């Protein structure tokens, strides 16, 4: 098989993985938003990234349709379940918001790597029409990663001050 055929296979697998990854992203962020009460900035940013993530899923669906491929329901379900379990595990912790914030930063960076790899495969597979939408998703992940990174100190300070005031600090 030549490079372009191999690139096509890697690309299609990458698109399905990215689709499952974005479903997992929703399963990580949605429970956080529904539980957060003391961190309005974080809640708002998560809500807007949930909307972006829904668009990212649409973009991937459109690309897969155009290539006559479909996303994997099984893969989506498995990765969503692991995301929900991670969020549930953190909900039990007394420092829930801190654990979630660290996990959010790790996840956004994972997404950046996934889109960088996917873009490379797209170029080698010759799918030039998909470069722009995938670049847009990559840019959204970079902005979210930067936002979370910038806000780790503020979230930690709020956590400590709520705790000192005897209020609920964990969510
Ligand atoms: Mg995403
Ligand atoms: Fe993201």
Short mmCIF file of N, CA, C and O in Angstrom, two decimals, residues 7-130:
data_model
loop_
_atom_site.label_atom_id
_atom_site.label_comp_id
_atom_site.label_asym_id
_atom_site.label_seq_id
_atom_site.Cartn_x
_atom_site.Cartn_y
_atom_site.Cartn_z
N UNK A 7 -2.18 6.60 4.88
CA UNK A 7 -2.59 7.85 5.53
C UNK A 7 -4.11 7.90 5.63
O UNK A 7 -4.65 8.32 6.66
N UNK A 8 -4.81 7.45 4.61
CA UNK A 8 -6.27 7.45 4.64
C UNK A 8 -6.79 6.59 5.79
O UNK A 8 -7.68 7.00 6.53
N UNK A 9 -6.23 5.39 5.96
CA UNK A 9 -6.66 4.50 7.05
C UNK A 9 -6.39 5.12 8.42
O UNK A 9 -7.24 5.07 9.31
N UNK A 10 -5.19 5.68 8.57
CA UNK A 10 -4.83 6.32 9.84
C UNK A 10 -5.75 7.52 10.10
O UNK A 10 -6.21 7.76 11.23
N UNK A 11 -6.05 8.24 9.03
CA UNK A 11 -6.92 9.42 9.11
C UNK A 11 -8.34 9.04 9.54
O UNK A 11 -8.89 9.64 10.46
N UNK A 12 -8.91 8.04 8.91
CA UNK A 12 -10.29 7.63 9.25
C UNK A 12 -10.35 7.11 10.69
O UNK A 12 -11.27 7.47 11.45
N UNK A 13 -9.36 6.32 11.09
CA UNK A 13 -9.31 5.85 12.48
C UNK A 13 -9.18 7.05 13.42
O UNK A 13 -9.83 7.11 14.48
N UNK A 14 -8.37 8.03 13.02
CA UNK A 14 -8.18 9.24 13.83
C UNK A 14 -9.46 10.05 13.96
O UNK A 14 -9.75 10.61 15.02
N UNK A 15 -10.24 10.11 12.88
CA UNK A 15 -11.52 10.82 12.92
C UNK A 15 -12.49 10.13 13.90
O UNK A 15 -13.16 10.80 14.69
N UNK A 16 -12.53 8.80 13.85
CA UNK A 16 -13.42 8.06 14.78
C UNK A 16 -12.94 8.23 16.22
O UNK A 16 -13.75 8.40 17.13
N UNK A 17 -11.62 8.18 16.42
CA UNK A 17 -11.09 8.39 17.77
C UNK A 17 -11.42 9.78 18.28
O UNK A 17 -11.76 9.97 19.44
N UNK A 18 -11.29 10.78 17.39
CA UNK A 18 -11.58 12.16 17.79
C UNK A 18 -13.06 12.30 18.13
O UNK A 18 -13.43 13.01 19.08
N UNK A 19 -13.92 11.64 17.36
CA UNK A 19 -15.36 11.68 17.64
C UNK A 19 -15.64 11.13 19.04
O UNK A 19 -16.35 11.75 19.84
N UNK A 20 -15.03 9.98 19.35
CA UNK A 20 -15.21 9.38 20.68
C UNK A 20 -14.62 10.29 21.77
O UNK A 20 -15.21 10.45 22.85
N UNK A 21 -13.47 10.88 21.46
CA UNK A 21 -12.83 11.80 22.41
C UNK A 21 -13.75 12.98 22.74
O UNK A 21 -13.85 13.39 23.91
N UNK A 22 -14.41 13.54 21.73
CA UNK A 22 -15.30 14.69 21.96
C UNK A 22 -16.53 14.28 22.76
O UNK A 22 -17.03 15.06 23.57
N UNK A 23 -17.04 13.07 22.54
CA UNK A 23 -18.15 12.57 23.36
C UNK A 23 -17.69 12.43 24.82
O UNK A 23 -18.41 12.74 25.75
N UNK A 24 -16.45 11.96 24.96
CA UNK A 24 -15.87 11.84 26.30
C UNK A 24 -15.73 13.22 26.94
O UNK A 24 -16.02 13.39 28.12
N UNK A 25 -15.32 14.20 26.13
CA UNK A 25 -15.19 15.57 26.65
C UNK A 25 -16.52 16.05 27.23
O UNK A 25 -16.56 16.62 28.33
N UNK A 26 -17.61 15.79 26.52
CA UNK A 26 -18.93 16.19 27.03
C UNK A 26 -19.24 15.47 28.34
O UNK A 26 -19.76 16.08 29.28
N UNK A 27 -18.89 14.18 28.40
CA UNK A 27 -19.21 13.41 29.60
C UNK A 27 -18.35 13.83 30.80
O UNK A 27 -18.70 13.56 31.95
N UNK A 28 -17.25 14.50 30.54
CA UNK A 28 -16.40 15.04 31.61
C UNK A 28 -16.91 16.42 32.05
O UNK A 28 -16.96 16.72 33.23
N UNK A 29 -17.29 17.25 31.07
CA UNK A 29 -17.65 18.64 31.39
C UNK A 29 -19.08 18.81 31.89
O UNK A 29 -19.33 19.63 32.78
N UNK A 30 -20.02 18.05 31.33
CA UNK A 30 -21.42 18.26 31.70
C UNK A 30 -21.70 18.03 33.18
O UNK A 30 -22.38 18.85 33.81
N UNK A 31 -21.18 16.94 33.78
CA UNK A 31 -21.42 16.76 35.23
C UNK A 31 -20.79 17.87 36.07
O UNK A 31 -21.32 18.24 37.12
N UNK A 32 -19.67 18.43 35.59
CA UNK A 32 -19.04 19.53 36.35
C UNK A 32 -19.95 20.75 36.37
O UNK A 32 -20.17 21.36 37.41
N UNK A 33 -20.47 21.11 35.19
CA UNK A 33 -21.32 22.30 35.11
C UNK A 33 -22.56 22.14 35.97
O UNK A 33 -22.98 23.07 36.66
N UNK A 34 -23.13 20.93 35.98
CA UNK A 34 -24.36 20.74 36.74
C UNK A 34 -24.11 20.79 38.25
O UNK A 34 -25.01 21.06 39.02
N UNK A 35 -22.86 20.56 38.69
CA UNK A 35 -22.56 20.56 40.12
C UNK A 35 -21.96 21.87 40.63
O UNK A 35 -22.09 22.18 41.81
N UNK A 36 -21.29 22.63 39.77
CA UNK A 36 -20.58 23.83 40.24
C UNK A 36 -21.56 24.88 40.75
O UNK A 36 -22.53 25.21 40.08
N UNK A 37 -21.28 25.43 41.94
CA UNK A 37 -22.12 26.51 42.47
C UNK A 37 -21.28 27.72 42.88
O UNK A 37 -21.77 28.84 42.85
N UNK A 38 -20.02 27.49 43.27
CA UNK A 38 -19.21 28.57 43.83
C UNK A 38 -18.14 29.11 42.88
O UNK A 38 -17.29 29.89 43.28
N UNK A 39 -18.17 28.64 41.64
CA UNK A 39 -17.13 29.02 40.67
C UNK A 39 -17.78 29.47 39.36
O UNK A 39 -17.71 28.77 38.34
N UNK A 40 -18.45 30.65 39.39
CA UNK A 40 -19.22 31.08 38.21
C UNK A 40 -18.39 31.26 36.93
O UNK A 40 -18.89 30.91 35.85
N UNK A 41 -17.17 31.77 37.04
CA UNK A 41 -16.34 31.95 35.83
C UNK A 41 -16.02 30.60 35.18
O UNK A 41 -16.09 30.45 33.96
N UNK A 42 -15.65 29.65 36.02
CA UNK A 42 -15.32 28.31 35.54
C UNK A 42 -16.55 27.66 34.92
O UNK A 42 -16.49 27.06 33.83
N UNK A 43 -17.68 27.81 35.59
CA UNK A 43 -18.93 27.24 35.10
C UNK A 43 -19.29 27.80 33.72
O UNK A 43 -19.65 27.06 32.79
N UNK A 44 -19.14 29.13 33.58
CA UNK A 44 -19.47 29.79 32.32
C UNK A 44 -18.52 29.35 31.18
O UNK A 44 -18.95 29.11 30.06
N UNK A 45 -17.24 29.25 31.52
CA UNK A 45 -16.26 28.85 30.49
C UNK A 45 -16.50 27.41 30.06
O UNK A 45 -16.38 27.06 28.88
N UNK A 46 -16.82 26.54 31.04
CA UNK A 46 -17.13 25.15 30.69
C UNK A 46 -18.37 25.08 29.81
O UNK A 46 -18.40 24.34 28.83
N UNK A 47 -19.38 25.88 30.15
CA UNK A 47 -20.61 25.89 29.35
C UNK A 47 -20.31 26.30 27.91
O UNK A 47 -20.80 25.69 26.97
N UNK A 48 -19.48 27.32 27.75
CA UNK A 48 -19.20 27.74 26.37
C UNK A 48 -18.33 26.71 25.64
O UNK A 48 -18.49 26.52 24.43
N UNK A 49 -17.46 26.01 26.37
CA UNK A 49 -16.67 24.97 25.69
C UNK A 49 -17.53 23.74 25.38
O UNK A 49 -17.24 23.02 24.42
N UNK A 50 -18.58 23.51 26.16
CA UNK A 50 -19.53 22.44 25.83
C UNK A 50 -20.19 22.75 24.48
O UNK A 50 -20.29 21.89 23.60
N UNK A 51 -20.58 24.01 24.28
CA UNK A 51 -21.17 24.41 22.98
C UNK A 51 -20.16 24.23 21.85
O UNK A 51 -20.50 23.74 20.77
N UNK A 52 -18.92 24.65 22.10
CA UNK A 52 -17.87 24.46 21.07
C UNK A 52 -17.69 22.97 20.77
O UNK A 52 -17.52 22.60 19.60
N UNK A 53 -17.71 22.17 21.81
CA UNK A 53 -17.50 20.72 21.64
C UNK A 53 -18.61 20.11 20.79
O UNK A 53 -18.35 19.24 19.94
N UNK A 54 -19.85 20.57 21.00
CA UNK A 54 -20.96 20.07 20.17
C UNK A 54 -20.73 20.42 18.70
O UNK A 54 -20.99 19.59 17.81
N UNK A 55 -20.19 21.60 18.44
CA UNK A 55 -19.84 21.98 17.06
C UNK A 55 -18.70 21.13 16.51
O UNK A 55 -18.69 20.77 15.33
N UNK A 56 -17.74 20.83 17.38
CA UNK A 56 -16.61 19.98 16.96
C UNK A 56 -17.11 18.60 16.54
O UNK A 56 -16.62 18.02 15.56
N UNK A 57 -18.08 18.09 17.28
CA UNK A 57 -18.68 16.79 16.93
C UNK A 57 -19.38 16.89 15.58
O UNK A 57 -19.23 16.00 14.73
N UNK A 58 -20.12 17.98 15.36
CA UNK A 58 -20.76 18.18 14.05
C UNK A 58 -19.75 18.21 12.92
O UNK A 58 -19.97 17.63 11.85
N UNK A 59 -18.62 18.92 13.15
CA UNK A 59 -17.58 18.98 12.13
C UNK A 59 -17.06 17.59 11.78
O UNK A 59 -16.89 17.25 10.61
N UNK A 60 -16.80 16.79 12.82
CA UNK A 60 -16.28 15.44 12.58
C UNK A 60 -17.33 14.58 11.86
O UNK A 60 -16.99 13.82 10.95
N UNK A 61 -18.60 14.73 12.25
CA UNK A 61 -19.68 13.99 11.58
C UNK A 61 -19.72 14.34 10.09
O UNK A 61 -19.87 13.45 9.24
N UNK A 62 -19.60 15.64 9.78
CA UNK A 62 -19.64 16.08 8.38
C UNK A 62 -18.48 15.49 7.57
O UNK A 62 -18.66 15.05 6.44
N UNK A 63 -17.30 15.49 8.17
CA UNK A 63 -16.12 14.94 7.48
C UNK A 63 -16.30 13.44 7.24
O UNK A 63 -16.08 12.95 6.12
N UNK A 64 -16.73 12.73 8.28
CA UNK A 64 -16.92 11.27 8.15
C UNK A 64 -17.98 10.96 7.09
O UNK A 64 -17.82 10.04 6.28
N UNK A 65 -19.05 11.74 7.06
CA UNK A 65 -20.10 11.55 6.05
C UNK A 65 -19.56 11.78 4.65
O UNK A 65 -19.83 11.03 3.72
N UNK A 66 -18.78 12.86 4.50
CA UNK A 66 -18.23 13.19 3.19
C UNK A 66 -17.30 12.09 2.68
O UNK A 66 -17.20 11.82 1.50
N UNK A 67 -16.59 11.43 3.63
CA UNK A 67 -15.68 10.35 3.24
C UNK A 67 -16.41 9.01 3.14
O UNK A 67 -15.79 7.98 2.91
N UNK A 68 -17.75 9.05 3.34
CA UNK A 68 -18.55 7.82 3.32
C UNK A 68 -18.16 6.86 4.43
O UNK A 68 -18.20 5.64 4.28
N UNK A 69 -17.77 7.41 5.56
CA UNK A 69 -17.44 6.61 6.73
C UNK A 69 -18.40 7.04 7.84
O UNK A 69 -19.02 8.08 7.75
N UNK A 70 -18.53 6.22 8.87
CA UNK A 70 -19.38 6.64 9.98
C UNK A 70 -18.59 6.57 11.28
O UNK A 70 -17.57 5.91 11.36
N UNK A 71 -19.10 7.26 12.30
CA UNK A 71 -18.45 7.20 13.61
C UNK A 71 -18.80 5.87 14.26
O UNK A 71 -19.74 5.19 13.85
N UNK A 72 -18.03 5.48 15.27
CA UNK A 72 -18.27 4.21 15.95
C UNK A 72 -19.08 4.44 17.22
O UNK A 72 -18.61 5.06 18.17
N UNK A 73 -20.31 3.92 17.24
CA UNK A 73 -21.17 4.08 18.41
C UNK A 73 -20.56 3.40 19.63
O UNK A 73 -20.59 3.93 20.74
N UNK A 74 -19.97 2.22 19.41
CA UNK A 74 -19.37 1.47 20.52
C UNK A 74 -18.20 2.24 21.13
O UNK A 74 -18.10 2.41 22.34
N UNK A 75 -17.34 2.76 20.27
CA UNK A 75 -16.19 3.53 20.75
C UNK A 75 -16.64 4.78 21.51
O UNK A 75 -16.12 5.10 22.58
N UNK A 76 -17.66 5.46 20.95
CA UNK A 76 -18.22 6.64 21.61
C UNK A 76 -18.73 6.27 23.01
O UNK A 76 -18.48 6.98 23.99
N UNK A 77 -19.46 5.16 23.10
CA UNK A 77 -20.05 4.76 24.38
C UNK A 77 -18.99 4.42 25.41
O UNK A 77 -19.09 4.80 26.57
N UNK A 78 -17.96 3.70 24.95
CA UNK A 78 -16.91 3.29 25.89
C UNK A 78 -16.14 4.49 26.45
O UNK A 78 -15.87 4.56 27.64
N UNK A 79 -15.79 5.42 25.58
CA UNK A 79 -15.01 6.56 26.06
C UNK A 79 -15.87 7.50 26.89
O UNK A 79 -15.40 8.09 27.85
N UNK A 80 -17.16 7.64 26.55
CA UNK A 80 -18.06 8.47 27.36
C UNK A 80 -18.19 7.89 28.76
O UNK A 80 -18.17 8.61 29.75
N UNK A 81 -18.31 6.56 28.84
CA UNK A 81 -18.45 5.92 30.15
C UNK A 81 -17.20 6.18 31.00
O UNK A 81 -17.31 6.47 32.19
N UNK A 82 -16.02 6.14 30.38
CA UNK A 82 -14.80 6.36 31.17
C UNK A 82 -14.72 7.82 31.62
O UNK A 82 -14.24 8.10 32.72
N UNK A 83 -15.22 8.75 30.80
CA UNK A 83 -15.25 10.15 31.20
C UNK A 83 -16.19 10.39 32.38
O UNK A 83 -15.84 11.07 33.34
N UNK A 84 -17.37 9.80 32.32
CA UNK A 84 -18.35 9.94 33.42
C UNK A 84 -17.80 9.35 34.71
O UNK A 84 -18.01 9.90 35.79
N UNK A 85 -17.08 8.22 34.57
CA UNK A 85 -16.54 7.59 35.77
C UNK A 85 -15.47 8.45 36.42
O UNK A 85 -15.41 8.56 37.65
N UNK A 86 -14.64 9.10 35.59
CA UNK A 86 -13.62 10.00 36.13
C UNK A 86 -14.29 11.15 36.88
O UNK A 86 -13.88 11.50 37.99
N UNK A 87 -15.34 11.74 36.27
CA UNK A 87 -16.04 12.85 36.91
C UNK A 87 -16.69 12.41 38.22
O UNK A 87 -16.67 13.13 39.22
N UNK A 88 -17.26 11.19 38.22
CA UNK A 88 -17.90 10.67 39.43
C UNK A 88 -16.87 10.44 40.53
O UNK A 88 -17.12 10.70 41.70
N UNK A 89 -15.70 9.93 40.13
CA UNK A 89 -14.62 9.71 41.10
C UNK A 89 -14.21 11.01 41.76
O UNK A 89 -14.03 11.08 42.98
N UNK A 90 -14.10 12.07 40.95
CA UNK A 90 -13.71 13.36 41.50
C UNK A 90 -14.81 13.95 42.37
O UNK A 90 -14.53 14.65 43.35
N UNK A 91 -16.08 13.68 42.06
CA UNK A 91 -17.21 14.24 42.83
C UNK A 91 -17.14 13.78 44.28
O UNK A 91 -17.61 14.47 45.18
N UNK A 92 -16.55 12.60 44.51
CA UNK A 92 -16.46 12.07 45.86
C UNK A 92 -15.34 12.75 46.66
O UNK A 92 -15.30 12.66 47.88
N UNK A 93 -14.46 13.45 45.97
CA UNK A 93 -13.29 14.03 46.64
C UNK A 93 -13.62 15.38 47.28
O UNK A 93 -14.44 16.14 46.77
N UNK A 94 -12.97 15.67 48.40
CA UNK A 94 -13.22 16.94 49.09
C UNK A 94 -12.62 18.12 48.31
O UNK A 94 -13.00 19.26 48.52
N UNK A 95 -11.70 17.81 47.40
CA UNK A 95 -11.13 18.86 46.54
C UNK A 95 -11.56 18.65 45.09
O UNK A 95 -10.77 18.81 44.15
N UNK A 96 -12.84 18.32 44.93
CA UNK A 96 -13.42 18.01 43.60
C UNK A 96 -13.03 19.02 42.53
O UNK A 96 -12.56 18.64 41.45
N UNK A 97 -13.21 20.31 42.81
CA UNK A 97 -12.98 21.34 41.78
C UNK A 97 -11.50 21.38 41.36
O UNK A 97 -11.18 21.63 40.20
N UNK A 98 -10.60 21.11 42.31
CA UNK A 98 -9.17 21.11 41.98
C UNK A 98 -8.82 19.91 41.12
O UNK A 98 -8.11 20.04 40.10
N UNK A 99 -9.32 18.74 41.50
CA UNK A 99 -9.06 17.53 40.70
C UNK A 99 -9.63 17.69 39.30
O UNK A 99 -8.98 17.33 38.31
N UNK A 100 -10.85 18.23 39.20
CA UNK A 100 -11.46 18.41 37.88
C UNK A 100 -10.68 19.41 37.03
O UNK A 100 -10.51 19.22 35.82
N UNK A 101 -10.20 20.48 37.66
CA UNK A 101 -9.46 21.50 36.92
C UNK A 101 -8.16 20.93 36.36
O UNK A 101 -7.80 21.17 35.20
N UNK A 102 -7.47 20.14 37.17
CA UNK A 102 -6.23 19.49 36.70
C UNK A 102 -6.54 18.52 35.56
O UNK A 102 -5.84 18.49 34.54
N UNK A 103 -7.63 17.75 35.73
CA UNK A 103 -8.02 16.78 34.68
C UNK A 103 -8.46 17.52 33.41
O UNK A 103 -8.17 17.05 32.30
N UNK A 104 -9.12 18.67 33.56
CA UNK A 104 -9.54 19.45 32.39
C UNK A 104 -8.32 19.92 31.59
O UNK A 104 -8.32 19.87 30.35
N UNK A 105 -7.30 20.40 32.31
CA UNK A 105 -6.09 20.87 31.62
C UNK A 105 -5.40 19.72 30.89
O UNK A 105 -4.98 19.86 29.73
N UNK A 106 -5.33 18.56 31.55
CA UNK A 106 -4.74 17.38 30.91
C UNK A 106 -5.55 17.00 29.67
O UNK A 106 -4.98 16.72 28.60
N UNK A 107 -6.87 17.01 29.79
CA UNK A 107 -7.72 16.58 28.67
C UNK A 107 -7.61 17.53 27.49
O UNK A 107 -7.54 17.09 26.34
N UNK A 108 -7.61 18.83 27.74
CA UNK A 108 -7.50 19.79 26.63
C UNK A 108 -6.18 19.62 25.90
O UNK A 108 -6.12 19.73 24.68
N UNK A 109 -5.12 19.34 26.64
CA UNK A 109 -3.83 19.11 25.99
C UNK A 109 -3.82 17.81 25.18
O UNK A 109 -3.21 17.75 24.11
N UNK A 110 -4.52 16.80 25.68
CA UNK A 110 -4.68 15.57 24.91
C UNK A 110 -5.40 15.87 23.59
O UNK A 110 -5.00 15.38 22.52
N UNK A 111 -6.43 16.70 23.67
CA UNK A 111 -7.19 17.07 22.46
C UNK A 111 -6.31 17.83 21.46
O UNK A 111 -6.42 17.61 20.24
N UNK A 112 -5.46 18.72 21.96
CA UNK A 112 -4.54 19.45 21.08
C UNK A 112 -3.67 18.45 20.30
O UNK A 112 -3.54 18.54 19.07
N UNK A 113 -3.11 17.49 21.00
CA UNK A 113 -2.26 16.48 20.35
C UNK A 113 -3.06 15.68 19.33
O UNK A 113 -2.58 15.38 18.23
N UNK A 114 -4.31 15.33 19.69
CA UNK A 114 -5.16 14.54 18.78
C UNK A 114 -5.42 15.31 17.49
O UNK A 114 -5.33 14.73 16.39
N UNK A 115 -5.74 16.60 17.59
CA UNK A 115 -6.01 17.38 16.37
C UNK A 115 -4.74 17.63 15.56
O UNK A 115 -4.79 17.67 14.32
N UNK A 116 -3.60 17.80 16.22
CA UNK A 116 -2.34 17.96 15.48
C UNK A 116 -2.04 16.71 14.65
O UNK A 116 -1.65 16.79 13.49
N UNK A 117 -2.25 15.54 15.27
CA UNK A 117 -2.01 14.29 14.57
C UNK A 117 -3.02 14.11 13.43
O UNK A 117 -2.66 13.72 12.31
N UNK A 118 -4.30 14.41 13.74
CA UNK A 118 -5.36 14.28 12.73
C UNK A 118 -5.12 15.19 11.54
O UNK A 118 -5.33 14.80 10.38
N UNK A 119 -4.66 16.41 11.79
CA UNK A 119 -4.37 17.35 10.70
C UNK A 119 -3.24 16.84 9.81
O UNK A 119 -3.29 16.98 8.58
N UNK A 120 -2.24 16.23 10.42
CA UNK A 120 -1.14 15.67 9.64
C UNK A 120 -1.63 14.52 8.76
O UNK A 120 -1.31 14.46 7.56
N UNK A 121 -2.45 13.64 9.34
CA UNK A 121 -3.01 12.53 8.56
C UNK A 121 -3.91 13.05 7.44
O UNK A 121 -3.90 12.53 6.33
N UNK A 122 -4.70 14.10 7.75
CA UNK A 122 -5.60 14.68 6.73
C UNK A 122 -4.79 15.20 5.54
O UNK A 122 -5.14 14.98 4.38
N UNK A 123 -3.69 15.88 5.83
CA UNK A 123 -2.84 16.42 4.75
C UNK A 123 -2.24 15.29 3.92
O UNK A 123 -2.27 15.33 2.70
N UNK A 124 -1.72 14.25 4.61
CA UNK A 124 -1.09 13.14 3.89
C UNK A 124 -2.12 12.32 3.11
O UNK A 124 -1.79 11.72 2.08
N UNK A 125 -3.36 12.31 3.62
CA UNK A 125 -4.43 11.58 2.91
C UNK A 125 -5.02 12.43 1.79
O UNK A 125 -5.83 11.94 1.00
N UNK A 126 -4.65 13.70 1.74
CA UNK A 126 -5.11 14.57 0.67
C UNK A 126 -6.49 15.16 0.87
O UNK A 126 -7.11 15.63 -0.09
N UNK A 127 -7.00 15.15 2.11
CA UNK A 127 -8.33 15.72 2.37
C UNK A 127 -8.21 17.21 2.70
O UNK A 127 -8.42 17.63 3.84
N UNK A 128 -7.90 17.99 1.70
CA UNK A 128 -7.64 19.42 1.92
C UNK A 128 -8.88 20.16 2.41
O UNK A 128 -8.76 21.14 3.15
N UNK A 129 -10.07 19.68 2.03
CA UNK A 129 -11.31 20.36 2.43
C UNK A 129 -11.53 20.34 3.94
O UNK A 129 -12.28 21.15 4.48
N UNK A 130 -10.89 19.39 4.63
CA UNK A 130 -11.12 19.25 6.08
C UNK A 130 -10.10 20.01 6.93
O UNK A 130 -10.26 20.07 8.15
#
